[in-house]
Coordinates of N, CA and C in Angstrom, one line a residue:
X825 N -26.7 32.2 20.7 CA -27.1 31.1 21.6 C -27.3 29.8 20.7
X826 N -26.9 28.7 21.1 CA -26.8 27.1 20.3 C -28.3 26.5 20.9
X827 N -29.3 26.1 20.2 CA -30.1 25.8 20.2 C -29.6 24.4 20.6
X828 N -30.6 23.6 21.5 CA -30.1 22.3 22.0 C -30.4 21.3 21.1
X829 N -31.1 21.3 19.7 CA -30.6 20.6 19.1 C -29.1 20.1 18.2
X830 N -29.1 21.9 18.2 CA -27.6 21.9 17.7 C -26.4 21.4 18.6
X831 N -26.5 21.1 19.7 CA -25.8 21.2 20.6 C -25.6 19.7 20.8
X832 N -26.9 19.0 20.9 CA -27.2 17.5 21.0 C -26.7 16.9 19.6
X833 N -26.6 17.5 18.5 CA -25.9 17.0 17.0 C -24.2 17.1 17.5
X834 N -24.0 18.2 18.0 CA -22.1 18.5 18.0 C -21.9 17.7 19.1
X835 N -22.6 17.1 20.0 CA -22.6 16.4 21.3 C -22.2 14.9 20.8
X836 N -22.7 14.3 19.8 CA -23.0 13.4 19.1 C -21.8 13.4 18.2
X837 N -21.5 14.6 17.5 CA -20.4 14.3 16.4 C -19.1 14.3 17.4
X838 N -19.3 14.9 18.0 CA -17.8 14.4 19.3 C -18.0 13.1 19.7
X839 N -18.9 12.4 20.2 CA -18.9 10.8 20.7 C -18.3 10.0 19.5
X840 N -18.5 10.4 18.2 CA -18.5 9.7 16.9 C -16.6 10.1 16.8
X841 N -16.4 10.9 17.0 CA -15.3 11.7 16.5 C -14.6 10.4 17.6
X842 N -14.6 10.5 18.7 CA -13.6 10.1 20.1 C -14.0 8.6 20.4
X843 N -15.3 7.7 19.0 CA -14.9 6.4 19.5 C -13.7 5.6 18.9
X844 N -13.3 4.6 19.2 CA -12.2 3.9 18.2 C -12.1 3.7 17.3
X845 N -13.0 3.5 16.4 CA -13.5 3.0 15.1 C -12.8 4.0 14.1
X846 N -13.2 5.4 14.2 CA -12.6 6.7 13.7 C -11.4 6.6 13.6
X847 N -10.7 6.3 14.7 CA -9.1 6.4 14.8 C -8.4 5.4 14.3
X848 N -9.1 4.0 14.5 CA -8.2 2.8 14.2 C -8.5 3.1 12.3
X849 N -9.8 3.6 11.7 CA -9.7 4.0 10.0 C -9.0 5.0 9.6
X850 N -8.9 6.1 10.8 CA -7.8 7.1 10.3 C -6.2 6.2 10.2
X851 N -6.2 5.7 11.3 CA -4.7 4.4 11.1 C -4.6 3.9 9.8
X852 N -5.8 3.2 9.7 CA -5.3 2.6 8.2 C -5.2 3.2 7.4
X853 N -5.8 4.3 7.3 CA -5.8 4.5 5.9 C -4.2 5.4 6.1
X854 N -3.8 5.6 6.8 CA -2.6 6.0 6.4 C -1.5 5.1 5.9
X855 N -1.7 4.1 7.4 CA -1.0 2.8 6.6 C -0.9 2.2 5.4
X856 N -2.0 1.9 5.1 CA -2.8 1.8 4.0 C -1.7 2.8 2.5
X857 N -1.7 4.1 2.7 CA -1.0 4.6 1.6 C 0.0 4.9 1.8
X858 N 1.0 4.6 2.8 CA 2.0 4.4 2.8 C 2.8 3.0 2.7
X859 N 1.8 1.8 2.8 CA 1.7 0.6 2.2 C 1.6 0.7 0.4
X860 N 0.6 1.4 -0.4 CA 0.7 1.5 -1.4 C 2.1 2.1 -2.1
X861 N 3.0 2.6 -1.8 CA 4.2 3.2 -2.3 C 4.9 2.1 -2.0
X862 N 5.0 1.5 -0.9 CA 5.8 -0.1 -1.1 C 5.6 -0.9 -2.3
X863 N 3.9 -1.5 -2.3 CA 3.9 -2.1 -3.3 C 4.2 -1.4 -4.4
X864 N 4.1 -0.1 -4.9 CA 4.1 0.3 -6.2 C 6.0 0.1 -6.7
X865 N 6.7 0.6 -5.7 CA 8.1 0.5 -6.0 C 8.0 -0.7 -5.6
X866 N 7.8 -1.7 -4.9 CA 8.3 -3.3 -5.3 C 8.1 -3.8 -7.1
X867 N 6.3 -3.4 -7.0 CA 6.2 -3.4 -8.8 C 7.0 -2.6 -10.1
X868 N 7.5 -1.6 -9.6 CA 8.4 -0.6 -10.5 C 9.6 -1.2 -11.0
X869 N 9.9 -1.5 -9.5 CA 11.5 -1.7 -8.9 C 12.1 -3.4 -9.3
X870 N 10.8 -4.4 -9.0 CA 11.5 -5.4 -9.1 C 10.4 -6.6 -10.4
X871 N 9.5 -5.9 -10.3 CA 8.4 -6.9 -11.6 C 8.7 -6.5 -12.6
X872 N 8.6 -5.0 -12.9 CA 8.7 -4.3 -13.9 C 10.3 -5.6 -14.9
X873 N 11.3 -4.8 -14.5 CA 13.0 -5.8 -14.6 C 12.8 -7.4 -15.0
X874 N 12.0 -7.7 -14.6 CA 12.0 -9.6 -14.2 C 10.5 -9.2 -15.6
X875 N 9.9 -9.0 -15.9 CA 9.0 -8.8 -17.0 C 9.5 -7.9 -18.4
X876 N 10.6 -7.0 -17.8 CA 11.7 -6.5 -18.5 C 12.6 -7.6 -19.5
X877 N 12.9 -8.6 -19.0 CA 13.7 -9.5 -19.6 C 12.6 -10.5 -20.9
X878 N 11.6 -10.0 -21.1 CA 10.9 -10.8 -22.1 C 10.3 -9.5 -22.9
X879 N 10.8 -8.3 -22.5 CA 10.1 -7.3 -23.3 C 10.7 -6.0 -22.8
X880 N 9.6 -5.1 -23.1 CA 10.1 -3.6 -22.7 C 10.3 -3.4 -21.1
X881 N 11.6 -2.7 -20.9 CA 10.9 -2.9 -18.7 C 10.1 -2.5 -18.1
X882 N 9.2 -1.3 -19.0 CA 8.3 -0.8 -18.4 C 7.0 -1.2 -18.9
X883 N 6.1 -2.1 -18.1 CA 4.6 -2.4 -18.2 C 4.2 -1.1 -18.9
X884 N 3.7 0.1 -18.4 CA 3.1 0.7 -19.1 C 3.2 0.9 -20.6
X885 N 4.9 0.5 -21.1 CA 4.8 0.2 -22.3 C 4.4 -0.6 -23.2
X886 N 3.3 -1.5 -23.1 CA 2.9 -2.5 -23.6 C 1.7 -2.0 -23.5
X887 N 1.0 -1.9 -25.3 CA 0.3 -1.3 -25.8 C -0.2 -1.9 -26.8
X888 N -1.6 -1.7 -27.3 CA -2.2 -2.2 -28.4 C -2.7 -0.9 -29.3
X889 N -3.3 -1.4 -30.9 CA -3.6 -0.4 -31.0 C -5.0 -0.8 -31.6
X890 N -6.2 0.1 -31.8 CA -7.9 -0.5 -32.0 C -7.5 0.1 -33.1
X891 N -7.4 1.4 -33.5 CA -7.2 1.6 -34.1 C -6.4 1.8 -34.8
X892 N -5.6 1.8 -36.1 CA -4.2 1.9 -36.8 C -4.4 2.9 -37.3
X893 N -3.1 3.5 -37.9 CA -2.0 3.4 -36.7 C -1.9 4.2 -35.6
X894 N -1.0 3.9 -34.8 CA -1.1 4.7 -33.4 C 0.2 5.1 -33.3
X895 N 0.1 6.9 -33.8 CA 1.8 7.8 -33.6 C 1.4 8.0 -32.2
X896 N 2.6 8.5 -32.2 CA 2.7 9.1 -31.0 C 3.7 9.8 -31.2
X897 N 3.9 11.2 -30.4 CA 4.9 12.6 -30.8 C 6.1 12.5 -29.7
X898 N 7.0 13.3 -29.8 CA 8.1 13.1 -28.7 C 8.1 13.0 -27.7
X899 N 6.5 13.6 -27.2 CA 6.7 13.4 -26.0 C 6.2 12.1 -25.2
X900 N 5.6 11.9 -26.2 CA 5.0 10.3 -25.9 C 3.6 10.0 -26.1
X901 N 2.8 11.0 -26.6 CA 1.4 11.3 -26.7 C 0.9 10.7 -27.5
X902 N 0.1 9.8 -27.7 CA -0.9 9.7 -28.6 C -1.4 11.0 -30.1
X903 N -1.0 10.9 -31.1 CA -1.5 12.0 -31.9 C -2.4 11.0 -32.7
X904 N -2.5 9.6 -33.3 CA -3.4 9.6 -33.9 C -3.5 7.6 -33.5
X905 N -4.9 7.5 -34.0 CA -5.3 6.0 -33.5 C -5.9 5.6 -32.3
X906 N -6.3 5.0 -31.8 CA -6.8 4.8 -30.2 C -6.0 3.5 -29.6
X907 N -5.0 3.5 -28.9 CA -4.1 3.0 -28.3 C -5.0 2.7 -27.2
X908 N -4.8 0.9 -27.1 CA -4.9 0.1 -25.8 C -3.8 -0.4 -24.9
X909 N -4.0 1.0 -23.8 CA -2.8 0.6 -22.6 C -3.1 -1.0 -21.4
X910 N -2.7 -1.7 -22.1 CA -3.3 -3.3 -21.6 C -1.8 -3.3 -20.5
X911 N -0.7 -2.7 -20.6 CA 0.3 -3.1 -19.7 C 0.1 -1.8 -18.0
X912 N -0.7 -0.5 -18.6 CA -0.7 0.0 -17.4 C -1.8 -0.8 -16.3
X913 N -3.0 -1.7 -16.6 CA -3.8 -2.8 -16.6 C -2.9 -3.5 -16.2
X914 N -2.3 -4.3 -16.3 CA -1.2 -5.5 -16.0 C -0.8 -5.1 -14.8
X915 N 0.1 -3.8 -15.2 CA 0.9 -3.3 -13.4 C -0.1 -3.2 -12.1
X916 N -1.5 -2.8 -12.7 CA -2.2 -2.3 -11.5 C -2.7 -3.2 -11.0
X917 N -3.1 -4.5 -11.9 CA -3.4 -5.8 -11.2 C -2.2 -6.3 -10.5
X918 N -1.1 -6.6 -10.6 CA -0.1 -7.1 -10.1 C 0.1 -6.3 -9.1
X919 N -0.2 -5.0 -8.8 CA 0.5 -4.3 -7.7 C -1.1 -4.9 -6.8
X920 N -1.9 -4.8 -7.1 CA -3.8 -5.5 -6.1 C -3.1 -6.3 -5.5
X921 N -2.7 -7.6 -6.8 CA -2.6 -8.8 -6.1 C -1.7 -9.0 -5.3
X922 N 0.0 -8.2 -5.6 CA 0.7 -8.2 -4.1 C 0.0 -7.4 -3.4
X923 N -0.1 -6.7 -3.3 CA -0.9 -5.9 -1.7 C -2.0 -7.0 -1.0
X924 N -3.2 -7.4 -1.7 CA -3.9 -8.5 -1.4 C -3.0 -9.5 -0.5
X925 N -2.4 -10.1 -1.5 CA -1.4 -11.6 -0.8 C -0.7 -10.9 0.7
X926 N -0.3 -9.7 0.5 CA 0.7 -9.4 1.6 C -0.4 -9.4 3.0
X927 N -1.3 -8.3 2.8 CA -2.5 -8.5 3.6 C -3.1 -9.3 3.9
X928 N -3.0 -10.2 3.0 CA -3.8 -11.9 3.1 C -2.6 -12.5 4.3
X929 N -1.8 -12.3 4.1 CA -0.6 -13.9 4.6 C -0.5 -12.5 5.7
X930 N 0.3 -11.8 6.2 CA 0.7 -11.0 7.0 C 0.1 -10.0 8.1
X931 N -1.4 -10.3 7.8 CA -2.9 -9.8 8.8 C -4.0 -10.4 8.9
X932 N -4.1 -11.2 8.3 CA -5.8 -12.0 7.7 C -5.7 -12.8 8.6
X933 N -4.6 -14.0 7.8 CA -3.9 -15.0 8.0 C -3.9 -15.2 9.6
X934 N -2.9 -14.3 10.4 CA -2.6 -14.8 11.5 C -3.2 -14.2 12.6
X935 N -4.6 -13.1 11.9 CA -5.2 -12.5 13.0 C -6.0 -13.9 13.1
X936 N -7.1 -14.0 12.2 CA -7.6 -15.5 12.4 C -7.0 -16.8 12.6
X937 N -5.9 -17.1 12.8 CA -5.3 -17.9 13.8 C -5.1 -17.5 15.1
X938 N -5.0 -16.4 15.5 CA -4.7 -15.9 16.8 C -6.5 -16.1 17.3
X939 N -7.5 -15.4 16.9 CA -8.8 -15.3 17.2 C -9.2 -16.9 17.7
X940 N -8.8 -18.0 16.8 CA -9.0 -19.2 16.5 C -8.9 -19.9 18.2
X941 N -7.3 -19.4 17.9 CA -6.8 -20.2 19.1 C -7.3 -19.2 20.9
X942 N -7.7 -18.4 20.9 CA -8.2 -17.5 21.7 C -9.8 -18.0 22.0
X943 N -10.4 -18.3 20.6 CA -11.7 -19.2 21.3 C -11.6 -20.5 21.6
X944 N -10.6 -21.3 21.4 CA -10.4 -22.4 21.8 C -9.7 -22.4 23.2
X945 N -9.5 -21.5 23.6 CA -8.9 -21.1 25.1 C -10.0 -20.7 26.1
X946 N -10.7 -19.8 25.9 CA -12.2 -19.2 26.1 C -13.2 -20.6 26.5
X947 N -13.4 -21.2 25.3 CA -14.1 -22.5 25.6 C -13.4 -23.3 26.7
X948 N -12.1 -24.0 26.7 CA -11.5 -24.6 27.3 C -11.6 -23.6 29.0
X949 N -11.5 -22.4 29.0 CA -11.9 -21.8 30.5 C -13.3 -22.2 31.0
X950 N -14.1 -22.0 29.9 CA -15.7 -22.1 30.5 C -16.3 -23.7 30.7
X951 N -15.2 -24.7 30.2 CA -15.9 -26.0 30.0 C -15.0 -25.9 31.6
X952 N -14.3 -25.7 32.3 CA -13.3 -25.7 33.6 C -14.4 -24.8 34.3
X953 N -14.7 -24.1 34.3 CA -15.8 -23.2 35.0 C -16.8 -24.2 35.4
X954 N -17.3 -24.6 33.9 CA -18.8 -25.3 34.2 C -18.4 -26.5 35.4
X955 N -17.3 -27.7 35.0 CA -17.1 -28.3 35.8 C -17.0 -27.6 37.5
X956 N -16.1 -26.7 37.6 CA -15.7 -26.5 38.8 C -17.4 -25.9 39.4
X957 N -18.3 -25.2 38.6 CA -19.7 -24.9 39.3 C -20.3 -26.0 39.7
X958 N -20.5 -27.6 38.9 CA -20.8 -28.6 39.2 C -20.3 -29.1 40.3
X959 N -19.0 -29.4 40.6 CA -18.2 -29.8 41.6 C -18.7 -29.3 43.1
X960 N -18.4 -27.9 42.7 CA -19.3 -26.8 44.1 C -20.6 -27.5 44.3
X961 N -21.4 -27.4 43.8 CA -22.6 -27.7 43.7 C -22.8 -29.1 44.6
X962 N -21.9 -30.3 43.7 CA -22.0 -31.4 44.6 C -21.6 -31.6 46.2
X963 N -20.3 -30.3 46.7 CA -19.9 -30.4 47.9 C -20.9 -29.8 48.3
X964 N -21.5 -29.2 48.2 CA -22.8 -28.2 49.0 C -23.8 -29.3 48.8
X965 N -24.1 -30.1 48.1 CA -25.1 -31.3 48.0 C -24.7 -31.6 49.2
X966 N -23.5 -32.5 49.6 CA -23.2 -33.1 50.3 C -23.1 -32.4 51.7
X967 N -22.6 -31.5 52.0 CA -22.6 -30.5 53.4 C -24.2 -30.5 53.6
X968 N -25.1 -29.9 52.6 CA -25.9 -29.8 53.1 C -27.0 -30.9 54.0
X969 N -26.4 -32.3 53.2 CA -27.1 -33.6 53.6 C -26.5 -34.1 55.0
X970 N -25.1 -34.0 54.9 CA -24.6 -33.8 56.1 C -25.3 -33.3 57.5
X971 N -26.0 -32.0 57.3 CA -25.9 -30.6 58.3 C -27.6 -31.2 58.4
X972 N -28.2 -32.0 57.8 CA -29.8 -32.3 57.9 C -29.2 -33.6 58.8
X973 N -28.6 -34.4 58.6 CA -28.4 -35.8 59.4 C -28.1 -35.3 61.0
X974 N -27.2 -34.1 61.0 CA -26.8 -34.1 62.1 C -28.0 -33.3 63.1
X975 N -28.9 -32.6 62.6 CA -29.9 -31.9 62.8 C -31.0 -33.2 63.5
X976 N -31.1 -33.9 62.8 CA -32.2 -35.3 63.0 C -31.5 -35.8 64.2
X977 N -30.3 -35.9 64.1 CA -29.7 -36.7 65.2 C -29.5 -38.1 65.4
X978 N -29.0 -39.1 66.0 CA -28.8 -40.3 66.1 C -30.1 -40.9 66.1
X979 N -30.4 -41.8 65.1 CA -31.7 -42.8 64.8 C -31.4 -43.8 65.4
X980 N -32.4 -44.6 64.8 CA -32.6 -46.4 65.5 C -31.3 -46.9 64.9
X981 N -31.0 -46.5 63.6 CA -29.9 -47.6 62.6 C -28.9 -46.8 62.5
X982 N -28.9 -46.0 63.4 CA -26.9 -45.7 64.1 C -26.6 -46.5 65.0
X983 N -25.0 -47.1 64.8 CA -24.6 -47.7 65.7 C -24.4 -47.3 67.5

């Protein structure tokens, strides 16, 4: 038997589970890492080559060393010295900053222009509202002044 507290927790983790919020972050984050393999082969693919032409083509090959000397064995390993990988640093900023920029200019960007122009529409409905409630207002002013004159009936200063 499920005690009703337990019941009122699972009750709860289902409302949490089935609001939007859950699904639209499960979205991204997929997007999200299938977005990061774009940028990373854009940076592989085409920074790497174009940074290639002033040096080695592979960023992670650019390397310092703190300590001297710095071997390394066939297979590429570090055996002695303490090597500063300052180029796998380089790639990973460059791959931030295109992902950033792309997110910046390609979602930021035009959702807040769209939002922008959407309260500027919103306003422009309610300043038309306000008027048109005014407007009402004055014809009902007037009917109602009307519907009292005719109630009173013909005075001394009617023709």
């Amino acid at each position: 038997m499920v005690s009703k507290e337990k019941e009122s927790v699972l009750e709860g983790f289902k409302a949490f589970l089935t609001r939007g919020n859950v699904i639209d972050l499960a979205v991204a984050v997929v997007i999200g890492a299938a977005f990061t393999n774009v940028v990373n082969s854009l940076v592989k693919g085409v920074i790497n080559p174009v940074v290639g032409a002033f040096g080695t083509k592979d960023l992670d090959r650019y390397t310092s060393c703190l300590q001297a000397p710095c071997k390394r064995n066939a297979a590429g390993e570090v055996v002695s010295g303490i090597p500063i990988m300052w180029g796998t640093v380089l790639s990973s900023t460059l791959s931030f900053l295109i992902t950033a920029a792309v997110v910046y200019f390609l979602m930021v960007l035009p959702m807040a222009k769209y939002l922008a122009r959407r309260a500027r529409q919103q306003a422009v409905k309610e300043q038309v509202e306000e008027v048109l409630e005014v407007s009402e207002l004055e014809v009902l002013k007037e009917i109602r002044d009307a519907l009292l004159a005719q109630q009173r009936g013909p005075g001394p200063s009617a023709p």
